[in-house]
Coordinates of C-alpha atoms and ligand atoms in Angstrom, one line a residue:
M1 CA -20.0 34.9 -33.6
A2 CA -16.9 34.1 -35.7
K3 CA -17.7 32.7 -38.9
P4 CA -15.3 31.6 -41.3
G5 CA -15.3 34.5 -43.4
D6 CA -14.4 36.8 -41.0
N7 CA -11.1 36.5 -41.5
R8 CA -11.2 38.0 -45.2
Q9 CA -13.3 40.7 -44.0
E10 CA -10.6 41.5 -41.3
E11 CA -8.3 41.7 -44.8
E12 CA -10.1 43.6 -46.4
I13 CA -10.7 46.4 -43.6
N14 CA -7.1 46.5 -42.7
P15 CA -5.3 48.6 -45.2
N16 CA -2.1 47.9 -43.9
Y17 CA -3.0 44.3 -44.4
Q18 CA 0.4 43.1 -46.1
V19 CA 1.1 39.4 -47.7
D20 CA 5.0 38.5 -47.5
S21 CA 6.8 40.0 -50.4
A22 CA 7.4 36.1 -51.8
T23 CA 3.9 35.5 -52.3
R24 CA 3.2 38.9 -54.1
R25 CA 5.9 38.5 -56.2
K26 CA 4.4 35.1 -57.1
A27 CA 0.9 36.6 -57.4
F28 CA 2.2 39.1 -59.8
R29 CA 4.6 36.9 -62.1
A30 CA 1.2 34.7 -62.6
M31 CA -0.9 38.0 -63.8
L32 CA 2.2 38.7 -66.1
G33 CA 1.8 34.9 -67.5
Y34 CA -1.5 36.2 -68.6
A35 CA 0.2 39.0 -70.8
K36 CA 2.6 36.8 -72.6
P37 CA 0.1 35.6 -75.3
Q38 CA -0.1 39.4 -76.1
R39 CA 3.6 39.8 -76.6
L40 CA 3.4 40.7 -80.2
V41 CA 0.8 43.5 -79.5
F42 CA 2.9 44.7 -76.8
L43 CA 5.8 45.1 -79.0
G44 CA 3.7 47.1 -81.6
V45 CA 2.7 49.6 -78.8
F46 CA 6.3 49.7 -77.8
F47 CA 7.1 50.8 -81.6
C48 CA 4.0 53.1 -81.7
A49 CA 4.9 54.6 -78.8
I50 CA 8.2 55.7 -79.8
L51 CA 7.5 56.8 -82.9
A52 CA 4.8 59.1 -81.4
I53 CA 6.9 60.3 -78.8
S54 CA 10.0 60.8 -81.3
A55 CA 7.6 63.2 -83.5
D56 CA 6.6 65.1 -80.4
L57 CA 9.9 65.7 -79.4
L58 CA 11.6 66.7 -82.5
Q59 CA 8.9 69.7 -82.6
P60 CA 10.8 72.0 -80.2
Y61 CA 14.1 71.2 -81.9
L62 CA 12.1 71.9 -85.1
V63 CA 11.9 75.4 -84.2
K64 CA 15.2 76.1 -82.6
V65 CA 16.4 75.2 -86.5
V66 CA 13.9 77.8 -87.6
I67 CA 14.9 80.4 -85.0
D68 CA 18.6 80.0 -85.2
D69 CA 19.5 78.7 -88.7
N70 CA 16.9 80.4 -90.6
M71 CA 15.3 83.2 -89.1
L72 CA 18.3 84.9 -87.7
G73 CA 19.8 83.3 -90.3
D74 CA 19.9 85.5 -94.2
Q75 CA 18.6 82.1 -95.9
G76 CA 15.4 82.2 -98.1
A77 CA 11.5 82.2 -96.6
G78 CA 11.4 78.8 -98.7
R79 CA 13.1 76.8 -96.4
V80 CA 11.0 78.2 -93.2
I81 CA 8.0 77.4 -94.7
G82 CA 9.6 73.6 -95.6
L83 CA 10.4 73.6 -92.1
G84 CA 6.8 74.7 -91.1
L85 CA 5.3 71.6 -92.9
I86 CA 7.7 69.0 -91.3
Y87 CA 6.6 70.4 -88.2
L88 CA 2.5 69.6 -89.4
L89 CA 3.9 66.3 -90.6
L90 CA 5.4 65.8 -87.3
A91 CA 2.3 66.4 -85.7
V92 CA 0.2 64.5 -87.7
I93 CA 2.6 61.1 -87.1
S94 CA 2.1 61.6 -83.8
M95 CA -1.4 61.6 -83.8
I96 CA -1.7 58.6 -85.8
F97 CA 0.8 56.7 -84.0
T98 CA -0.6 57.9 -80.6
Y99 CA -3.9 56.6 -82.1
L100 CA -2.8 53.1 -82.9
Q101 CA -0.7 52.8 -79.6
A102 CA -3.8 53.4 -77.7
N103 CA -5.9 50.8 -80.0
L104 CA -3.9 48.1 -79.8
L105 CA -3.1 48.6 -75.6
Q106 CA -6.7 48.6 -75.3
R107 CA -7.0 45.2 -77.2
A108 CA -4.3 43.7 -75.1
G109 CA -5.5 44.7 -71.8
Q110 CA -8.9 44.0 -72.8
S111 CA -8.0 40.2 -74.0
I112 CA -6.0 39.5 -71.0
V113 CA -8.8 40.6 -68.7
A114 CA -11.2 38.8 -70.5
A115 CA -9.0 35.7 -70.1
L116 CA -8.2 36.2 -66.9
R117 CA -12.0 36.5 -65.8
K118 CA -13.2 33.4 -67.7
D119 CA -10.4 31.3 -65.8
L120 CA -11.5 32.9 -62.4
F121 CA -14.9 31.8 -63.2
S122 CA -13.9 28.7 -64.0
H123 CA -11.8 28.0 -61.0
I124 CA -14.8 29.7 -58.6
A125 CA -17.1 27.2 -60.6
K126 CA -15.1 24.3 -59.8
Q127 CA -14.9 25.1 -55.8
S128 CA -16.4 22.7 -53.0
M129 CA -19.7 24.1 -51.0
S130 CA -16.9 25.0 -48.4
F131 CA -16.1 27.9 -50.2
F132 CA -19.1 29.2 -50.5
D133 CA -19.9 29.1 -47.1
R134 CA -16.8 31.0 -46.9
H135 CA -16.8 33.6 -49.2
A136 CA -19.8 36.2 -49.5
I137 CA -21.0 36.2 -53.1
G138 CA -20.9 40.2 -53.2
S139 CA -17.1 40.1 -53.0
L140 CA -16.6 37.4 -55.1
V141 CA -18.8 39.8 -57.6
T142 CA -16.2 42.4 -57.0
N143 CA -13.3 40.2 -57.8
E144 CA -15.0 39.1 -60.8
S145 CA -15.8 42.7 -61.9
S146 CA -13.6 45.6 -60.2
D147 CA -10.3 43.4 -59.1
T148 CA -9.7 42.4 -62.7
E149 CA -10.7 45.6 -64.5
T150 CA -8.0 47.1 -61.7
I151 CA -5.7 44.7 -63.5
N152 CA -6.7 45.8 -67.1
Q153 CA -5.8 49.7 -65.8
F154 CA -2.7 48.2 -65.0
F155 CA -1.7 47.0 -68.7
T156 CA -3.5 50.0 -70.3
Q157 CA -2.2 52.6 -68.0
V158 CA 0.3 51.8 -65.6
L159 CA 2.5 49.8 -68.2
L160 CA 1.8 52.2 -70.7
S161 CA 2.7 54.9 -69.0
I162 CA 6.1 53.4 -67.8
V163 CA 7.0 52.6 -71.7
R164 CA 5.7 55.8 -72.8
D165 CA 6.9 58.8 -70.3
G166 CA 9.8 57.1 -69.3
L167 CA 11.0 56.5 -73.2
S168 CA 9.9 60.7 -73.2
L169 CA 11.9 61.5 -70.1
I170 CA 15.2 59.9 -71.3
M171 CA 14.5 61.5 -75.0
I172 CA 13.7 64.8 -73.5
I173 CA 17.0 64.6 -71.2
G174 CA 19.0 63.5 -74.6
F175 CA 17.9 66.5 -76.4
M176 CA 18.6 68.4 -73.3
F177 CA 22.4 67.7 -73.6
L178 CA 22.2 67.7 -77.3
L179 CA 21.4 71.6 -76.9
D180 CA 23.8 72.4 -73.9
V181 CA 25.4 70.2 -71.7
Q182 CA 25.9 72.8 -69.2
L183 CA 22.4 73.8 -69.3
A184 CA 21.2 70.3 -68.9
L185 CA 23.7 69.3 -65.7
Y186 CA 22.3 72.5 -63.9
C187 CA 18.5 71.0 -64.8
L188 CA 19.6 67.8 -63.5
V189 CA 20.2 69.1 -59.8
L190 CA 16.5 69.0 -60.1
L191 CA 16.3 65.0 -60.1
P192 CA 17.0 64.4 -56.4
L193 CA 14.4 67.0 -55.5
I194 CA 11.9 65.5 -57.4
A195 CA 12.7 62.2 -56.0
I196 CA 12.0 63.2 -52.4
I197 CA 9.0 64.8 -53.2
A198 CA 7.8 61.6 -55.0
V199 CA 9.0 59.4 -51.8
A200 CA 7.3 61.6 -49.1
F201 CA 4.1 61.8 -51.0
R202 CA 4.1 58.2 -51.8
K203 CA 3.0 56.6 -48.4
M204 CA 0.2 59.4 -48.1
L205 CA -1.4 58.3 -51.5
R206 CA -1.0 54.7 -50.9
N207 CA -2.9 54.7 -47.8
S208 CA -5.7 57.0 -49.1
Y209 CA -5.7 54.7 -52.3
Q210 CA -5.9 51.6 -50.1
R211 CA -8.9 52.9 -47.8
A212 CA -10.8 54.0 -50.7
R213 CA -11.0 50.8 -52.7
T214 CA -11.5 49.1 -49.2
Q215 CA -14.5 51.5 -48.6
L216 CA -15.6 50.7 -52.4
S217 CA -15.6 47.0 -52.1
R218 CA -17.7 47.1 -48.8
T219 CA -20.0 49.0 -50.5
I220 CA -20.3 46.8 -53.7
A221 CA -20.5 43.7 -51.3
F222 CA -23.6 45.1 -49.2
L223 CA -25.2 46.1 -52.4
A224 CA -25.0 42.6 -54.1
E225 CA -26.5 40.9 -50.8
N226 CA -29.1 43.3 -50.4
L227 CA -30.4 43.3 -53.6
S228 CA -30.5 39.1 -53.7
G229 CA -32.5 39.4 -50.4
M230 CA -34.6 42.6 -51.1
S231 CA -38.0 40.6 -50.4
L232 CA -36.7 39.7 -46.9
I233 CA -35.7 43.2 -46.2
Q234 CA -39.2 44.3 -47.4
S235 CA -41.4 42.0 -45.8
F236 CA -39.5 43.2 -42.1
H237 CA -39.8 46.7 -42.9
Q238 CA -35.9 46.9 -43.1
E239 CA -35.8 49.3 -45.7
K240 CA -35.1 52.5 -43.9
E241 CA -32.2 50.5 -41.9
Q242 CA -30.6 48.9 -44.3
V243 CA -30.7 52.6 -46.2
S244 CA -29.2 54.3 -43.5
R245 CA -26.4 51.1 -43.5
F246 CA -25.8 51.3 -46.8
S247 CA -25.5 55.3 -46.5
Q248 CA -22.9 55.0 -43.9
R249 CA -20.6 52.8 -45.9
N250 CA -21.4 55.4 -48.9
R251 CA -20.3 57.9 -46.8
K252 CA -17.4 56.6 -45.9
Y253 CA -16.6 55.9 -49.1
L254 CA -17.5 59.6 -50.2
K255 CA -14.8 60.8 -47.5
E256 CA -12.2 58.4 -48.2
S257 CA -12.3 59.3 -52.2
L258 CA -12.4 62.8 -50.9
R259 CA -9.5 62.4 -48.9
E260 CA -7.6 60.4 -52.2
V261 CA -8.5 63.3 -54.2
R262 CA -6.9 66.0 -52.1
A263 CA -3.9 64.1 -51.3
T264 CA -3.6 63.7 -55.4
V265 CA -4.0 67.7 -56.1
I266 CA -1.6 68.6 -53.6
F267 CA 0.9 66.1 -54.8
N268 CA 0.4 67.3 -58.6
R269 CA 0.7 71.1 -57.8
S270 CA 3.7 70.6 -55.7
F271 CA 5.0 69.4 -59.1
D272 CA 3.4 72.2 -60.8
I273 CA 5.0 74.7 -58.8
L274 CA 8.3 72.6 -59.2
G275 CA 8.1 72.7 -62.7
N276 CA 7.4 76.5 -62.9
L277 CA 10.3 77.2 -60.8
S278 CA 12.3 75.4 -62.8
V279 CA 11.1 77.2 -66.0
A280 CA 12.3 80.3 -64.1
F281 CA 15.8 79.5 -63.6
V282 CA 16.2 78.1 -67.2
V283 CA 15.0 81.4 -68.1
Y284 CA 17.4 83.2 -65.7
L285 CA 20.2 81.2 -66.4
G286 CA 20.1 80.7 -70.0
G287 CA 18.5 84.4 -70.5
M288 CA 22.2 85.7 -68.8
A289 CA 24.1 83.2 -71.3
V290 CA 22.0 84.7 -74.2
F291 CA 22.9 88.6 -73.6
N292 CA 26.3 87.6 -73.2
S293 CA 26.0 85.6 -76.3
A294 CA 27.4 82.5 -74.6
L295 CA 23.9 80.7 -76.2
E296 CA 21.8 81.3 -79.0
F297 CA 18.2 82.3 -78.6
G298 CA 16.5 78.9 -80.1
V299 CA 18.6 77.1 -78.1
L300 CA 17.1 78.7 -75.0
Y301 CA 13.5 78.5 -76.3
A302 CA 13.9 74.6 -77.3
F303 CA 15.5 74.3 -73.7
I304 CA 12.6 76.0 -72.0
S305 CA 9.9 73.7 -74.1
Y306 CA 11.4 70.6 -73.0
I307 CA 12.0 71.7 -69.4
R308 CA 8.1 72.0 -69.7
Q309 CA 7.6 68.5 -71.1
F310 CA 10.0 67.3 -68.7
F311 CA 7.8 67.4 -65.8
Q312 CA 4.7 66.0 -67.5
P313 CA 6.1 62.4 -67.8
I314 CA 7.5 62.4 -64.1
N315 CA 4.3 63.4 -63.2
Q316 CA 2.2 60.9 -65.1
I317 CA 4.2 58.2 -64.0
T318 CA 4.0 59.1 -60.2
Q319 CA 0.4 59.4 -60.7
Q320 CA 0.4 55.6 -61.9
W321 CA 1.7 54.7 -58.3
N322 CA -2.5 54.6 -57.2
T323 CA -2.8 52.4 -60.0
L324 CA 0.0 50.4 -59.3
Q325 CA -0.7 50.5 -55.7
S326 CA -4.8 49.1 -56.6
T327 CA -3.2 46.6 -59.2
L328 CA -1.2 45.4 -56.3
V329 CA -4.1 44.8 -53.7
S330 CA -6.5 43.3 -56.5
V331 CA -3.8 40.8 -57.6
E332 CA -3.3 39.7 -54.2
R333 CA -7.2 39.2 -53.7
L334 CA -7.1 37.1 -56.8
W335 CA -4.4 35.2 -56.3
R336 CA -5.7 34.4 -53.0
I337 CA -9.0 32.9 -54.8
F338 CA -6.7 31.5 -57.1
S339 CA -4.9 29.5 -54.7
V340 CA -8.1 27.8 -52.9
E341 CA -7.8 24.3 -53.9
P342 CA -11.2 23.1 -54.2
E343 CA -11.3 21.2 -51.1
V344 CA -13.4 18.5 -53.2
R345 CA -11.0 17.2 -56.0
N346 CA -11.1 14.8 -58.9
P347 CA -9.2 11.6 -58.1
K348 CA -5.6 11.5 -59.3
P349 CA -5.4 9.3 -62.5
E350 CA -3.6 6.2 -61.2
Q351 CA -6.3 5.8 -57.9
A352 CA -9.7 6.7 -60.4
K353 CA -12.0 4.0 -60.6
E354 CA -14.3 3.6 -63.7
L355 CA -18.1 3.0 -63.4
G356 CA -20.3 3.0 -66.2
L357 CA -23.3 4.9 -66.0
E358 CA -25.4 1.7 -67.3
R359 CA -23.7 -0.5 -64.8
V360 CA -24.1 1.1 -61.8
R361 CA -26.8 -1.2 -59.5
G362 CA -26.7 1.4 -56.7
Q363 CA -25.4 0.2 -53.7
V364 CA -24.8 2.9 -51.4
D365 CA -22.9 2.3 -47.9
F366 CA -22.0 5.1 -45.6
N367 CA -19.4 3.5 -43.7
H368 CA -18.6 5.3 -40.0
I369 CA -18.7 8.3 -41.4
R370 CA -18.1 11.9 -39.3
F371 CA -18.1 15.1 -40.6
A372 CA -18.3 18.8 -40.0
Y373 CA -18.8 22.4 -41.4
S374 CA -16.3 23.5 -39.1
D375 CA -13.7 22.2 -36.6
D376 CA -15.9 22.9 -33.5
R377 CA -18.7 20.8 -34.0
D378 CA -19.5 17.8 -35.8
V379 CA -22.7 17.4 -37.7
L380 CA -22.4 13.7 -38.4
R381 CA -21.6 11.5 -35.9
D382 CA -19.8 8.0 -36.9
L383 CA -22.9 7.2 -38.8
E384 CA -23.1 3.8 -40.4
L385 CA -25.6 3.0 -43.4
H386 CA -26.0 0.7 -46.2
I387 CA -28.3 0.6 -48.5
K388 CA -29.2 -2.3 -51.3
P389 CA -29.3 -1.4 -54.8
G390 CA -32.9 -0.4 -55.8
E391 CA -33.9 0.2 -52.2
F392 CA -36.3 3.0 -51.5
V393 CA -35.0 4.7 -48.4
G394 CA -37.1 7.5 -46.2
I395 CA -35.4 9.9 -44.1
V396 CA -37.0 11.9 -41.5
G397 CA -35.8 13.8 -38.6
T398 CA -35.3 16.7 -36.8
T399 CA -34.5 20.2 -38.5
G400 CA -30.6 20.4 -38.0
A401 CA -30.3 16.8 -37.5
G402 CA -28.0 16.4 -40.5
K403 CA -30.3 15.0 -43.2
S404 CA -29.2 17.5 -46.1
S405 CA -26.0 17.2 -44.7
L406 CA -25.9 13.7 -45.5
V407 CA -27.2 13.5 -49.1
N408 CA -24.6 16.5 -49.8
L409 CA -22.1 14.2 -48.7
L410 CA -23.0 11.6 -51.3
A411 CA -22.9 14.0 -53.8
R412 CA -19.9 15.3 -52.4
F413 CA -20.5 18.5 -52.2
Y414 CA -18.4 18.4 -49.2
D415 CA -16.2 15.2 -48.2
V416 CA -16.4 13.3 -45.3
R417 CA -13.7 13.9 -42.4
K418 CA -13.7 10.3 -41.7
G419 CA -14.8 7.3 -42.6
S420 CA -15.9 6.8 -46.2
I421 CA -18.8 6.7 -48.9
Q422 CA -19.3 3.9 -51.5
I423 CA -21.3 3.5 -54.6
D424 CA -21.4 -0.5 -55.4
G425 CA -18.3 -0.7 -53.3
I426 CA -16.1 2.1 -54.8
D427 CA -15.0 5.5 -52.5
I428 CA -16.9 8.1 -54.3
R429 CA -13.5 9.9 -54.1
Q430 CA -12.3 7.7 -56.4
L431 CA -14.8 8.3 -59.0
K432 CA -14.4 11.3 -61.6
L433 CA -16.9 14.1 -60.3
E434 CA -18.2 14.4 -63.4
S435 CA -19.6 10.6 -63.5
L436 CA -20.4 10.6 -59.7
H437 CA -22.9 13.9 -61.0
R438 CA -24.3 11.7 -63.6
I439 CA -25.0 8.6 -61.0
V440 CA -26.0 10.7 -58.3
G441 CA -29.2 12.9 -59.1
L442 CA -30.2 15.6 -56.2
V443 CA -33.3 17.5 -56.3
Q444 CA -32.8 20.1 -53.6
Q445 CA -34.3 21.9 -50.7
E446 CA -34.2 25.3 -52.7
P447 CA -34.0 24.1 -56.3
Y448 CA -31.9 26.7 -58.7
L449 CA -33.1 28.0 -62.0
Y450 CA -30.4 30.0 -63.9
S451 CA -31.5 33.0 -66.4
G452 CA -32.5 31.0 -69.5
S453 CA -35.8 29.5 -71.0
I454 CA -37.6 26.6 -69.3
I455 CA -36.1 24.2 -71.9
D456 CA -32.8 25.2 -71.2
N457 CA -33.4 25.2 -67.3
V458 CA -34.6 21.4 -67.7
R459 CA -31.8 20.5 -69.8
L460 CA -28.9 22.8 -68.1
F461 CA -28.3 24.0 -71.4
D462 CA -27.1 20.9 -72.9
E463 CA -27.9 21.4 -76.6
S464 CA -27.9 17.3 -77.0
I465 CA -30.7 17.0 -75.3
D466 CA -33.9 17.9 -77.6
R467 CA -36.8 19.3 -77.1
D468 CA -39.2 16.6 -77.1
T469 CA -37.7 14.8 -74.0
V470 CA -37.9 18.2 -72.2
I471 CA -41.3 18.3 -73.2
E472 CA -42.3 14.8 -72.1
A473 CA -40.4 15.1 -69.3
C474 CA -42.4 18.3 -68.4
R475 CA -45.5 16.2 -69.2
M476 CA -44.8 13.5 -66.5
V477 CA -44.0 15.5 -64.0
G478 CA -47.5 17.5 -64.3
A479 CA -45.6 20.9 -65.3
E480 CA -47.5 20.9 -68.7
Q481 CA -50.2 22.7 -67.8
M482 CA -48.4 25.6 -65.9
I483 CA -45.8 26.1 -68.7
K484 CA -48.9 26.3 -71.3
R485 CA -50.1 29.1 -69.1
L486 CA -46.8 31.2 -69.4
K487 CA -46.7 33.6 -72.0
K488 CA -44.3 32.0 -74.0
G489 CA -44.9 28.6 -73.0
Y490 CA -41.7 26.3 -72.6
D491 CA -39.8 29.4 -73.9
T492 CA -40.4 31.2 -71.5
L493 CA -37.4 33.3 -69.8
L494 CA -36.9 32.8 -66.2
T495 CA -34.7 35.2 -64.1
E496 CA -32.2 34.1 -61.9
R497 CA -33.7 32.3 -58.8
G498 CA -36.6 31.7 -60.8
S499 CA -38.9 34.2 -59.7
G500 CA -41.5 34.3 -61.7
L501 CA -42.5 30.9 -60.8
S502 CA -44.2 29.8 -57.0
A503 CA -41.5 27.7 -55.6
G504 CA -43.5 24.5 -56.2
E505 CA -43.5 25.1 -59.8
R506 CA -39.5 25.8 -59.6
Q507 CA -39.7 22.5 -57.8
L508 CA -41.7 20.4 -60.8
I509 CA -39.0 22.0 -63.3
S510 CA -35.9 20.2 -61.2
F511 CA -38.1 17.2 -61.0
A512 CA -38.2 17.5 -65.3
R513 CA -34.7 17.7 -64.7
I514 CA -34.3 14.4 -63.0
L515 CA -36.5 12.4 -65.6
V516 CA -34.3 13.5 -68.5
Y517 CA -30.9 13.1 -67.2
Q518 CA -32.3 9.8 -65.1
P519 CA -29.4 9.3 -62.8
R520 CA -29.1 6.0 -61.1
I521 CA -29.5 7.0 -57.4
L522 CA -32.2 9.5 -56.8
I523 CA -32.2 12.1 -53.8
L524 CA -35.2 14.4 -53.0
D525 CA -34.3 16.5 -50.3
E526 CA -37.8 18.1 -49.1
A527 CA -38.6 18.0 -52.8
T528 CA -42.2 17.9 -52.4
A529 CA -42.7 20.0 -49.5
N530 CA -43.8 23.0 -52.1
L531 CA -46.3 20.8 -53.7
D532 CA -50.0 20.4 -52.9
S533 CA -51.1 16.7 -52.6
H534 CA -52.7 16.6 -56.1
T535 CA -49.2 17.6 -57.9
E536 CA -47.3 15.7 -55.2
R537 CA -49.4 12.5 -56.2
L538 CA -48.5 13.3 -60.0
I539 CA -44.9 13.3 -59.2
Q540 CA -45.0 10.1 -56.9
Q541 CA -46.4 8.8 -60.3
A542 CA -43.8 9.8 -62.4
L543 CA -41.1 9.0 -59.6
N544 CA -42.2 5.3 -59.3
V545 CA -41.6 4.8 -63.1
V546 CA -38.3 6.3 -63.0
S547 CA -37.2 4.8 -59.4
V548 CA -37.9 1.2 -60.5
G549 CA -34.5 -0.4 -60.2
R550 CA -33.0 2.6 -58.9
T551 CA -31.7 3.7 -55.6
T552 CA -33.9 6.3 -53.9
L553 CA -33.5 8.7 -51.0
V554 CA -36.2 10.9 -50.2
I555 CA -36.1 13.6 -47.1
A556 CA -39.0 14.4 -46.0
H557 CA -40.8 16.0 -42.9
R558 CA -44.3 14.8 -44.1
L559 CA -44.2 11.4 -43.1
S560 CA -46.9 10.4 -45.7
T561 CA -44.2 10.9 -48.4
V562 CA -42.2 8.3 -47.4
Q563 CA -44.4 5.9 -45.3
Q564 CA -44.0 3.3 -48.5
A565 CA -40.6 3.4 -48.4
D566 CA -38.7 -0.1 -48.2
R567 CA -36.9 1.3 -44.8
I568 CA -37.5 4.5 -42.7
I569 CA -34.1 6.0 -41.5
V570 CA -34.9 8.3 -38.4
M571 CA -32.1 10.9 -37.6
R572 CA -31.5 13.3 -34.5
S573 CA -29.0 15.5 -33.9
G574 CA -26.3 13.6 -36.3
G575 CA -26.8 10.2 -35.9
I576 CA -29.5 7.4 -36.7
I577 CA -31.6 6.7 -34.2
E578 CA -34.3 4.2 -35.4
Q579 CA -34.9 2.4 -38.5
G580 CA -37.1 0.1 -40.7
S581 CA -40.1 0.2 -42.3
H582 CA -43.1 2.3 -41.5
K583 CA -44.9 -0.7 -39.9
E584 CA -41.8 -1.9 -38.0
L585 CA -41.6 1.7 -36.5
L586 CA -44.7 1.7 -35.3
Q587 CA -44.2 -1.4 -33.7
Q588 CA -41.1 -0.2 -31.7
N589 CA -43.2 2.8 -30.6
G590 CA -40.2 4.9 -30.5
Y591 CA -39.5 8.6 -31.7
Y592 CA -40.9 7.8 -34.9
A593 CA -44.1 6.5 -33.3
D594 CA -44.3 9.9 -31.7
L595 CA -44.1 11.9 -34.5
Y596 CA -46.5 9.7 -36.6
H597 CA -49.0 10.1 -33.9
H598 CA -48.5 13.8 -33.2
A599 CA -48.7 14.2 -37.3
T600 CA -52.0 12.0 -37.7
R601 CA -53.3 13.7 -34.5
G602 CA -52.8 17.1 -36.0
T603 CA -54.8 16.0 -38.8
A604 CA -57.4 15.1 -37.3
A605 CA -57.6 18.1 -35.2
G606 CA -57.2 20.0 -38.3
Q607 CA -60.4 18.5 -39.9
Ligands
ATP1 N1 -23.1 25.5 -45.0 C1 -23.0 25.3 -43.7 N2 -22.4 25.4 -43.0 C2 -22.0 25.4 -41.3 N3 -23.0 24.8 -41.0 C3 -24.3 24.1 -41.5 C4 -24.1 24.0 -43.1 N4 -25.0 23.5 -43.5 C5 -25.9 23.3 -42.5 N5 -25.0 23.3 -41.5 C6 -25.4 22.9 -39.8 O1 -25.4 21.7 -39.8 C7 -26.1 20.8 -39.1 C8 -27.1 20.0 -40.2 O2 -27.9 20.8 -40.9 P1 -29.0 20.2 -42.2 O3 -29.0 21.0 -43.0 O4 -27.9 18.9 -42.8 O5 -30.0 19.7 -41.2 P2 -31.4 18.9 -41.8 O6 -31.6 17.6 -41.3 O7 -31.6 19.0 -43.6 O8 -32.3 19.8 -41.4 P3 -33.6 20.3 -42.2 O9 -34.6 19.8 -41.5 O10 -34.1 21.7 -41.9 O11 -33.1 20.6 -43.3 C9 -27.0 22.0 -38.5 O12 -27.1 22.1 -37.1 C10 -26.6 23.4 -39.5 O13 -26.7 24.5 -38.7
MG2 MG1 -32.4 20.0 -44.9

C-alpha cells in the first residue's frame, strides 16, 4: 500500500538520489547562514591555525640552518644550543595554538548546531498534523540528532581541514621553493598524479559513504519506532521477528560500513605508497646533487621532511571528502524539512481578525465542508452543521465515520479542502492559531502527557498558572485520590506517554487541563471511554460546572454519555445522517434508535 511517506523512504534508500544543484546550493547557503554569528570565532581559529602551522613548518628549516650553517661551519656550540631552544619554543607555540584553535572551533561548531537544532525543533513543532502523518517519528529523530551532528562535523572537521591543511600545503610548497627551486619543480610533477588518484577514488568513496549513512538512518528509525511500540511487540510475541528484522538492518549497516572502511584504507595506503616513492625520488635526485656539491646536505634534510609532510595535508583534505558528502546529504535532508511550510498557517496580518476570549459566544458553523487526508478518498463530504452558542452537542456514529476528523478540523489540526468553519461568524482561518487554541479546548481519544510532574502536565509548563489552581482542578475532576496515592503526589514525575498511569488516569489529567484553561468551546473526543461510571459521573459534574454557557461537543460511543445533549448528531461514512434530541431520534426510529436498542438490549442481557 502506498502511503504518503513512502516517497521519502525511496529517497533514503536510493543512494543516487540527487536534488538539483540549485536547490543544493540554496540549502548549503542557508546552512552557512548559521555560521555568520560565529565569524569572529572563525577568524580567531584562522589566526591560531596560521601560527600553529608556521611554528610546525619552521622546525625542519631550523634544523637545516643548524646543519648547514653551524654544525658543518665553524661557529660555536652556543648558537646550536640557542637554535635548539628556539626549536623547543616553536614546538610549544604550535601546541598552544593548536589547542586554542581546536577549542574555538568546537565552540563555534557546537553553537551553530545548537542554534540549528533549536530552529529545527521549532519548525517541526509548527507543522500541521498532516506533516506527522507523512514523516516517521524515527526519521525526524535522526534529523534532529545525527543530521545536525554531521553539520557540526562539517564545521569542525571539513572547514578546519580546508583552512589548516590548505595553508600547510601552500606553506610547504613555499618552503620547498625557498630551499631549492629545481628540486621543488620536480616534486610538483607529482601533483597531477595525486589529482588522478583522488578523482578515481572520489566516486567510490562517496557511494560507499552514502550507502552506509542510509543504512544507519534506517536502523535508527527502526529502533525508534520499535521502542515506542514495545508493548505491542511483546503482546503479540513479535520479539523474535523484530529482532531478526533489526539484525537484518544491522547486518546491512555493518556490511556497508566495512565496505566504506575498506575503500578508505585502500585510498590512504595508495597515498602512503605515493608518499614513500616521492621520498625515494627526492633522496635519489637530491643525494646525487649533494654528491656533486650542487646542494647542501641541510637543504636535502629539510626537503625530505617537507615532502613527507606534503602528503599529510592532501590526505587529510581528501579524507574530508566523506564528511563533506555526508554533510551535503544531511543538509539536503534538513532543507527538505525546513522547506515544508505548515499547511495550517497563521492568517496574514491584513486578514487576521481578533476575537477576545471573553467575547466569544461560541457559535460554530461548519459550512459545506469537504475534507480528505489524501487526494484519493474524502473523509467528510459536504457536511453542514450549525451549533448555537452554549449548545451541548453529542456526536455518535460508526467507527471511521469521521467524528474525530470533524473536531480536529475545528481545532485546525488540518484545514478543510472546501467550505469553511466559523466561530461567531469568523472563519477560523482568520484567527491566530494561538487564540483559536485558547478558544477551543480538546480532550483527545488518546491523551498525551509530557515527561514532567503532574502539576506541569496540567498547566502545560505555564508557570503563570499557580499550583493551587492546578490542585483545585484535579480535585474537581476526582483525580485527587489517585494522585495522592502516588509517591510524590502532585510532583510525581510522569514519563513520556504517561506510563505509570492508567488510560483513565491519564484522561483525568487532561480533564484537569480543561478546567484550568477554561476554553470557550469544549470538545471531548471519546474522553470518558476509559473511565468507570463513578468517575465518569464525577467528570460529568465537573463538566456541568465548566460547560455552563459554553459550547460543548462530545463524541461518544457510549450513548448514555450524550443522552442529555441538546442535540445528538449521528454520523456515518463522512456525513450526518440523523440529528435531534435523544427523544426525537428514538421517535424517528432510524439508525440511532437501532443503536440505542442494541445497546440497551446488550446491557439487559449482560445483567
Ligand atoms: N491521519 C490520518 N491519515 C489518513 N487517514 C486518516 C487519518 N486519520 C483518520 N483517517 C481516516 O479518516 C476516516 C475517519 O477517521 P476518524 O478518526 O475521523 O473516525 P472516527 O469517526 O473518529 O472513528 P472512531 O470512532 O474509531 O474514533 C477513517 O476512515 C480513517 O481511516
Ligand atoms: Mg475518533
